[in-house]
Coordinates of C-alpha atoms in Angstrom, one line a residue:
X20 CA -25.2 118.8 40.8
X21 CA -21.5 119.0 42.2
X22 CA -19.2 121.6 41.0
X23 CA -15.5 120.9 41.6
X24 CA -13.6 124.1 40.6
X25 CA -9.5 123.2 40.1
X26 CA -7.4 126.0 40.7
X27 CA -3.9 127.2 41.5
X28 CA -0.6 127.9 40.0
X29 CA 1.0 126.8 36.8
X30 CA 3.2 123.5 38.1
X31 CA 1.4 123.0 41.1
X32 CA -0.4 119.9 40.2
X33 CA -3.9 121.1 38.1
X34 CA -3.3 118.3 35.4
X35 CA -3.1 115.3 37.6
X36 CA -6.1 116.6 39.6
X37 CA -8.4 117.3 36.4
X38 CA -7.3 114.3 35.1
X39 CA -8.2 112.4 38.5
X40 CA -11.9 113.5 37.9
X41 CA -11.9 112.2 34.7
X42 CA -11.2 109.2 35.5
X43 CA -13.6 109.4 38.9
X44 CA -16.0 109.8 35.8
X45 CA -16.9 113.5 36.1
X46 CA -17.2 115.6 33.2
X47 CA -14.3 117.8 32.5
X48 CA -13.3 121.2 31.0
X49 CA -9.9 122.7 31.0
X50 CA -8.9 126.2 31.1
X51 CA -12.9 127.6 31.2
X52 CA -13.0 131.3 31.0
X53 CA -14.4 132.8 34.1
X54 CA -16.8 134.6 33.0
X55 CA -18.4 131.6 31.1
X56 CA -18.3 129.7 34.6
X57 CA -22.3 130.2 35.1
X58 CA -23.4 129.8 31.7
X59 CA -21.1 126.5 31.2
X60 CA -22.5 125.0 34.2
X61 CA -26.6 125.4 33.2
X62 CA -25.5 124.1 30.3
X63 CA -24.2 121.2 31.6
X64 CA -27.1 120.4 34.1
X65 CA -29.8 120.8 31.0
X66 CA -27.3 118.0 29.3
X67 CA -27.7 115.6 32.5
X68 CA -23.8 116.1 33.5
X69 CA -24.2 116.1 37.6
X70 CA -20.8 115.9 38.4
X71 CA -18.0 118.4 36.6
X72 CA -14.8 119.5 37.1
X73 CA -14.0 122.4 36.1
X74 CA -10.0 124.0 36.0
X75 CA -9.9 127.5 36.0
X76 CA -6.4 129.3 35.7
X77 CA -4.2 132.8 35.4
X78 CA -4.7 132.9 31.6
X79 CA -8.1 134.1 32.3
X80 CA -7.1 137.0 33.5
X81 CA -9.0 139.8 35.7
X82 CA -12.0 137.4 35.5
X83 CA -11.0 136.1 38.2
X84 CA -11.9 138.4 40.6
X85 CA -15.9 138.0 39.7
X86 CA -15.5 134.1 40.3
X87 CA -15.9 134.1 44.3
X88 CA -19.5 136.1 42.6
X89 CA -20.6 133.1 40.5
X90 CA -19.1 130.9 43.1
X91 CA -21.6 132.3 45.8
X92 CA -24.5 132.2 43.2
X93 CA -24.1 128.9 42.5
X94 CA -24.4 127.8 45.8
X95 CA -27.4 129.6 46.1
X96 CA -28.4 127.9 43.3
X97 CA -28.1 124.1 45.2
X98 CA -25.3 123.6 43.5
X99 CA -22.7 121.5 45.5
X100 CA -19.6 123.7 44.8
X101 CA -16.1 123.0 46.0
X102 CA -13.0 124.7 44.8
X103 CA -9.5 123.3 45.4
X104 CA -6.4 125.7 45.0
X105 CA -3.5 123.3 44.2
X106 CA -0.1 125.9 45.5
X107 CA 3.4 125.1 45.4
X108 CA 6.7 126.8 46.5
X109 CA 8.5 128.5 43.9
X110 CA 11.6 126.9 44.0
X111 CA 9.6 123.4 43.5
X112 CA 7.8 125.1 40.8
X113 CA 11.0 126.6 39.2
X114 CA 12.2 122.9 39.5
X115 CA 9.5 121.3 37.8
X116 CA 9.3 124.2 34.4
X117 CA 13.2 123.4 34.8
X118 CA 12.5 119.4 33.9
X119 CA 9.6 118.9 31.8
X120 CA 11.4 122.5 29.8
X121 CA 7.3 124.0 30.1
X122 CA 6.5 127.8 29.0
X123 CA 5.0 129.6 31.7
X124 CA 1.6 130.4 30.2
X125 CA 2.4 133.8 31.8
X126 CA 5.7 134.0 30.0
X127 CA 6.7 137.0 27.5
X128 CA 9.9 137.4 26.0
X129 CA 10.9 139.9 29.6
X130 CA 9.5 137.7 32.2
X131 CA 12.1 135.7 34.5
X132 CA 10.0 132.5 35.7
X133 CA 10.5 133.7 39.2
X134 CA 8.1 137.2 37.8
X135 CA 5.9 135.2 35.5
X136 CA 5.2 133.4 39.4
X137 CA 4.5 136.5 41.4
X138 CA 2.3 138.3 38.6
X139 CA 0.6 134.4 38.6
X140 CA 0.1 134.8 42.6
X141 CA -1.5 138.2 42.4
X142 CA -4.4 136.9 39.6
X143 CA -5.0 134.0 41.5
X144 CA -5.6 136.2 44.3
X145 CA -9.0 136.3 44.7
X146 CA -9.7 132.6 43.7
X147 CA -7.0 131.3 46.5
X148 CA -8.9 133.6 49.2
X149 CA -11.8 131.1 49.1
X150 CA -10.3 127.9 47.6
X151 CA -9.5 124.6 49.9
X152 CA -5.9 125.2 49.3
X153 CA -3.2 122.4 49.1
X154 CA -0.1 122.8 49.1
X155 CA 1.8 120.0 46.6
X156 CA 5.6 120.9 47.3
X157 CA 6.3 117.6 48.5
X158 CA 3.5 115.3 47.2
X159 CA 3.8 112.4 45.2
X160 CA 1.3 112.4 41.8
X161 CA -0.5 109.4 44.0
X162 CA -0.4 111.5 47.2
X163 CA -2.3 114.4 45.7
X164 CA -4.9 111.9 43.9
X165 CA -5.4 110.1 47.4
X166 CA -5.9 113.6 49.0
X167 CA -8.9 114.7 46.9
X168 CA -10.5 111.5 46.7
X169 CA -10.7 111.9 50.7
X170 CA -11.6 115.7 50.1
X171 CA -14.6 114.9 48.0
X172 CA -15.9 112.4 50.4
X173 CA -16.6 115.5 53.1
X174 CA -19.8 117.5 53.2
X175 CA -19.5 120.4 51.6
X176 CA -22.0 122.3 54.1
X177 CA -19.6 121.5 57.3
X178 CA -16.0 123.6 57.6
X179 CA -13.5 121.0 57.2
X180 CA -11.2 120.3 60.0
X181 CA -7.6 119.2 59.1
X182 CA -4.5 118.0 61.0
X183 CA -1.2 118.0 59.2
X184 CA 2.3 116.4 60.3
X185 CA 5.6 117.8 58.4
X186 CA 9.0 118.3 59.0
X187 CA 10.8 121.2 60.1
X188 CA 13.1 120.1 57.6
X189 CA 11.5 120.9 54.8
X190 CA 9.3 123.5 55.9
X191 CA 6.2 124.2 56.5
X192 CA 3.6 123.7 54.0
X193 CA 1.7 126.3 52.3
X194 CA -1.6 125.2 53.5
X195 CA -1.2 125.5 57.1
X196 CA -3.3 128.5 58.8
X197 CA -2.1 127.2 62.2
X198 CA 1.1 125.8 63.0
X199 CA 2.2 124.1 66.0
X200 CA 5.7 123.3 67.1
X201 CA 6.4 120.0 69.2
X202 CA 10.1 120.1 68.8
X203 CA 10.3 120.6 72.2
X204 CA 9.2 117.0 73.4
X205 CA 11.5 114.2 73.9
X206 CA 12.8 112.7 70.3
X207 CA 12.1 109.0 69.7
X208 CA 14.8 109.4 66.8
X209 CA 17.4 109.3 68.9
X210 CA 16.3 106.1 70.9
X211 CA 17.9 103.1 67.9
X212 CA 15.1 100.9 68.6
X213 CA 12.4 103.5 67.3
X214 CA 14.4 105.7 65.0
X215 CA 12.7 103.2 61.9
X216 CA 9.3 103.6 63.4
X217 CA 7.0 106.5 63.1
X218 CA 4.3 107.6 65.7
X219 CA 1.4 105.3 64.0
X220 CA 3.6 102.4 65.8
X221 CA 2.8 101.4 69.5
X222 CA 6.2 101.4 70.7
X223 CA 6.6 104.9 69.6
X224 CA 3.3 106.0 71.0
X225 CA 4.5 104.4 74.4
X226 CA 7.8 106.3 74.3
X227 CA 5.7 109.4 74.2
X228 CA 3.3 109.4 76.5
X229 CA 5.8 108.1 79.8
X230 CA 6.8 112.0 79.2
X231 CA 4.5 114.6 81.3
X232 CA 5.5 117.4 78.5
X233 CA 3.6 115.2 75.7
X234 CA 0.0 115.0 77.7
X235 CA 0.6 119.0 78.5
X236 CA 1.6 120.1 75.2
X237 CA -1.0 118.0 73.7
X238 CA -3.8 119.3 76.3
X239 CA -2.6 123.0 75.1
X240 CA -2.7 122.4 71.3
X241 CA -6.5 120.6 72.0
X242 CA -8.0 123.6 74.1
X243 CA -6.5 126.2 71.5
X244 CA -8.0 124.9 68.6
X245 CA -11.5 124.0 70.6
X246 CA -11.2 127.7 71.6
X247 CA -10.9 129.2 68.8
X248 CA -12.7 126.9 66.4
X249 CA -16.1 128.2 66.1
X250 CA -14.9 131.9 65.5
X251 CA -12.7 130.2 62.4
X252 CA -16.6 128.8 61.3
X253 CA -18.2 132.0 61.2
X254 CA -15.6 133.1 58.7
X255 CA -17.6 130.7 56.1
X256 CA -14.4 129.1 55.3
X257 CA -14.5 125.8 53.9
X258 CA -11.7 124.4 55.7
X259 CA -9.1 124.5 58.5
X260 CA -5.7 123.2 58.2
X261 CA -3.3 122.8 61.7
X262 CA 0.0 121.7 60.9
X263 CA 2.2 120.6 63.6
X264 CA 5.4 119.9 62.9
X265 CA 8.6 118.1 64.3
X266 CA 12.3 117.5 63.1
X267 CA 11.6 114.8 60.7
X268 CA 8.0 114.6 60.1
X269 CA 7.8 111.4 61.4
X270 CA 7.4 110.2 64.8
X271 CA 6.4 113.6 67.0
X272 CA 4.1 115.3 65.0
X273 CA 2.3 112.1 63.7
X274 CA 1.5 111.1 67.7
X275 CA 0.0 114.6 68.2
X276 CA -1.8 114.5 64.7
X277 CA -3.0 110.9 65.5
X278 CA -4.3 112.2 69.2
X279 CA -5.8 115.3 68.2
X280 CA -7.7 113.3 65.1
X281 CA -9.7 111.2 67.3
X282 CA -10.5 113.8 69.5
X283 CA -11.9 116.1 66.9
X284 CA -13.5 113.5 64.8
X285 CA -17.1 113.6 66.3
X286 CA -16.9 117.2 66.4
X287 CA -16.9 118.0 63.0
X288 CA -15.6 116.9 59.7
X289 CA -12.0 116.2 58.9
X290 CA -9.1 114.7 57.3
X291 CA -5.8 113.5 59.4
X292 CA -2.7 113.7 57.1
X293 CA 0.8 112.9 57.2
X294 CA 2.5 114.2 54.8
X295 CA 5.9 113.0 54.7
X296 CA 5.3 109.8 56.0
X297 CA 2.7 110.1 52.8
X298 CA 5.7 111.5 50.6
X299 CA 7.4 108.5 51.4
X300 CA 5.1 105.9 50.5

């Protein structure tokens, strides 16, 4: 049976990623109490149901904090479990209660959105600690769907390697438990002929790599993460995200991405995004 748990916080994209799974032909349920988390899900393997989704959120309170329990049971279990934790920053989030005019479901007739957030953060504490966390400030509805279907096509057993590109510009994402800075290579932007390319394009890639400080940098970045990976997999995380970020988002932090990708892919299992060029599209 395969468990996908939905979490995160009010805004941040739970809807669109339940609803994905619907459609992917799991079996749904929205808003489950945690407490009823082990129950619901024997319940659903005596029916036959081998693939649920499953969105857990603030409303159900300190019952939160025993779901990393059931979590851990369940795996014992044999049940394939993975938990997403779908995060946002709270001025997107402020934005988005803004347009659609929502109710925080956290919202009394004292709370500013901006506290309804932080009292959100501190339920969904204990959830986020262990969740594959994604951070949706800047993705696309299409973007996020794209992103899990690649997420649920990676064993569950192996810690999941990821490479991010983003823009300085817009910040870092949320996700990131490593960020590198590559700002300080040579900028295709400012050569005309490559400023509408990114660094998936040859011509880019060739720019970049007639410049000693790209091989060195890159070199660096590669035997930090090497280093340092295994003591990251004996933390029994499920995933680790390196962001490494440029000006734009575009052409310098795509070439590393790219590079470190297909030196990392037969090491372990992992996921290579860009995520403005992604916000783009």
């Amino acid at each position: 049976m395969q468990l996908i748990l939905i979490s995160g916080l009010s805004g941040s994209g739970k809807s669109i990623a339940l609803k994905f799974l619907e459609d992917s032909g799991y079996y749904c349920v929205d808003n489950l109490p945690g407490q009823l988390l082990e129950q619901t899900v024997e319940l659903l393997r005596r029916a036959g149901q081998m693939r649920v989704g499953v969105s857990i959120d603030a409303r159900t309170g300190d019952s939160l904090e025993l779901v990393p329990t059931y979590v851990s049971k369940l795996k014992q279990q044999g049940v394939d479990v993975r938990l997403l934790f779908l995060d946002a920053k709270n001025d997107a989030l402020v934005r988005r209660f803004s347009e659609t005019r929502r109710r925080h479901p956290l919202a009394t007739g004292t709370r500013t959105i901006e506290e309804c957030l932080a009292r959100e953060r501190e339920i969904l504490a204990p959830v986020g600690e262990i969740g594959y966390r994604i951070d949706t400030t800047e993705l696309q509805p299409i973007t996020l769907r794209n992103w899990i279907k690649e997420l649920l096509g990676v064993h569950a057993e192996a810690m999941m390697l990821v490479f991010e590109s983003f823009s300085y510009k817009q910040g870092a994402p949320l996700d990131a438990d490593l960020v590198f800075d590559v700002r300080c290579v040579p900028n295709p932007h400012y050569d005309p002929k490559l400023r509408a390319l990114t660094g998936l394009d040859p011509e880019v890639v060739a720019f970049l790599e007639k410049e000693p400080i790209v091989g060195a940098l890159l070199n660096d970045i590669r035997r930090f993460v090497e280093t340092w990976l295994p003591a990251y997999g004996q933390e029994s995380r499920s995933s680790l995200t390196v962001a490494i970020g440029c000006t734009g988002g575009r052409h310098r932090s795509v070439y590393f991405v790219e590079r470190l990708g297909e030196h990392f892919r037969k090491q372990t299992s992992l996921l290579v995004r860009h995520r403005h060029l992604d916000h783009d599209a």
